Coordinates of C-alpha atoms in Angstrom, one line a residue:
M261 CA 4.9 20.6 -35.5
N262 CA 4.9 19.7 -31.9
T263 CA 1.4 19.1 -30.5
H264 CA 1.2 18.6 -26.8
L265 CA -1.4 16.6 -24.8
F266 CA -2.8 19.7 -23.1
D267 CA -3.2 21.6 -26.4
L268 CA -6.0 19.2 -27.2
P269 CA -9.7 19.8 -26.4
P270 CA -10.3 19.0 -22.7
A271 CA -12.9 16.4 -23.7
L272 CA -10.1 14.2 -25.0
I273 CA -8.0 14.3 -21.9
P274 CA -9.1 11.9 -19.1
D275 CA -10.3 13.6 -15.9
R276 CA -7.5 12.0 -13.8
L277 CA -4.8 13.5 -16.0
Q278 CA -6.5 16.9 -15.8
Q279 CA -6.6 16.7 -12.0
I280 CA -3.0 15.7 -11.8
S281 CA -2.1 18.5 -14.2
S282 CA -4.0 21.1 -12.2
H283 CA -2.5 20.0 -8.9
C284 CA 1.0 19.1 -9.9
G285 CA 1.6 20.5 -13.3
Q286 CA 1.4 19.3 -16.9
Q287 CA 4.9 17.9 -16.9
T288 CA 4.1 15.6 -14.0
A289 CA 0.9 14.4 -15.7
L290 CA 2.8 13.7 -18.9
V291 CA 5.6 11.9 -17.2
L292 CA 3.1 9.7 -15.4
L293 CA 1.2 9.0 -18.6
L294 CA 4.3 8.1 -20.6
N295 CA 5.7 5.9 -17.9
F296 CA 2.6 4.3 -16.3
P297 CA -0.2 4.2 -18.9
G298 CA -3.1 2.1 -17.7
V299 CA -1.6 1.0 -14.4
H300 CA -2.1 1.8 -10.7
V301 CA 0.8 3.7 -9.1
R302 CA 1.3 3.8 -5.3
I303 CA 2.3 7.3 -4.3
P304 CA 4.3 7.3 -1.1
K305 CA 3.4 9.7 1.7
N306 CA 7.0 10.8 2.2
P307 CA 9.2 11.5 -0.9
N308 CA 12.6 9.9 -0.9
H309 CA 15.5 10.2 -3.4
G310 CA 15.7 6.6 -4.3
H311 CA 12.1 6.2 -5.5
K312 CA 11.6 5.7 -9.2
L313 CA 9.1 8.7 -9.3
A314 CA 11.8 10.9 -7.8
E315 CA 14.1 9.9 -10.7
L316 CA 11.5 10.5 -13.3
L317 CA 10.0 13.7 -11.9
G318 CA 12.7 15.3 -9.9
M319 CA 12.4 15.9 -6.2
I320 CA 10.4 19.1 -6.3
A321 CA 7.6 17.7 -8.5
F322 CA 7.8 14.3 -6.7
G323 CA 7.4 16.1 -3.3
K324 CA 4.3 18.0 -4.6
L325 CA 2.8 14.8 -5.9
C326 CA 3.4 13.1 -2.6
S327 CA 1.9 16.0 -0.6
I328 CA -1.3 15.8 -2.7
Y329 CA -1.7 12.1 -3.4
G330 CA 0.6 10.6 -0.7
D331 CA -0.5 7.2 0.6
E332 CA -2.9 6.7 -2.3
I333 CA -2.9 4.4 -5.3
V334 CA -3.5 6.6 -8.4
S335 CA -4.8 5.0 -11.5
I336 CA -3.1 6.5 -14.5
P337 CA -5.3 6.4 -17.6
R338 CA -4.0 5.3 -21.0
A339 CA -5.4 8.4 -22.7
A340 CA -5.7 6.5 -25.9
K341 CA -8.1 9.1 -27.6
A342 CA -5.7 11.9 -26.8
I343 CA -2.6 10.1 -27.9
R344 CA -4.4 9.0 -31.1
A345 CA -5.4 12.7 -31.8
I346 CA -1.8 13.9 -31.3
R347 CA -0.6 11.1 -33.6
N348 CA -3.1 12.0 -36.2
Q349 CA -2.2 15.7 -36.1
Q350 CA 1.5 14.7 -36.6
I351 CA 0.5 12.5 -39.5
L352 CA -1.4 15.4 -41.1
H353 CA 1.6 17.7 -40.6
D354 CA 4.0 15.1 -42.1
F355 CA 1.6 14.8 -45.1
A356 CA 1.3 18.5 -45.5
E357 CA 5.1 18.8 -45.4
G358 CA 5.3 16.5 -48.5
Q359 CA 6.0 13.0 -47.0
T360 CA 4.3 10.2 -48.8
Q361 CA 1.6 8.2 -47.2
A362 CA 3.8 5.1 -47.5
A363 CA 6.7 6.8 -45.6
I364 CA 4.2 8.0 -42.9
A365 CA 2.8 4.6 -42.5
L366 CA 6.3 3.1 -41.9
K367 CA 7.2 5.9 -39.5
Y368 CA 4.1 5.4 -37.3
G369 CA 3.9 1.6 -37.7
M370 CA 0.6 1.8 -39.4
T371 CA -0.8 0.6 -42.7
Q372 CA -0.9 3.0 -45.7
R373 CA -4.7 2.5 -45.7
Q374 CA -4.9 3.9 -42.2
V375 CA -2.8 6.9 -43.1
N376 CA -5.0 7.5 -46.2
K377 CA -8.2 7.4 -44.1
I378 CA -6.7 10.0 -41.7
C379 CA -5.6 12.3 -44.5
N380 CA -8.9 11.9 -46.4
A381 CA -11.1 12.5 -43.3
V382 CA -9.5 16.0 -42.9
A383 CA -9.8 16.7 -46.6
F384 CA -13.5 15.8 -46.4
D385 CA -14.1 18.0 -43.4
R386 CA -12.5 20.9 -45.2
Q387 CA -14.8 20.4 -48.2
L388 CA -17.8 20.5 -45.9
D389 CA -16.6 23.7 -44.3
I390 CA -16.9 25.6 -47.5
F391 CA -20.7 25.1 -47.4
N392 CA -21.1 26.6 -44.0

């Protein structure tokens, strides 16, 4: 299973990431999130090949980012809720595939109790669905 940030409900994705995605593409928004979570990034007015963003994004995407946000300082959100939702979906997938909760806890650097809560919350929601 490979859940992507923009497969999540829009309410979980911070507005700034949605804006960057709509103007510059989802890949650009993801690269910025993964490399600069929770920090301010100065976007140059004129793209140049030696800039770190050029290396991360490629010149075409970097040029587009500069044309829209050039000479601005862009605050990149952490997107903690969205990242947690993706992680939880991956945990549920791993559990459904037969991995033990202990193995999942070690894989994600969590306690087994946290994994158990995630798996049980979904099981409880499914039980409630049969009454609707």
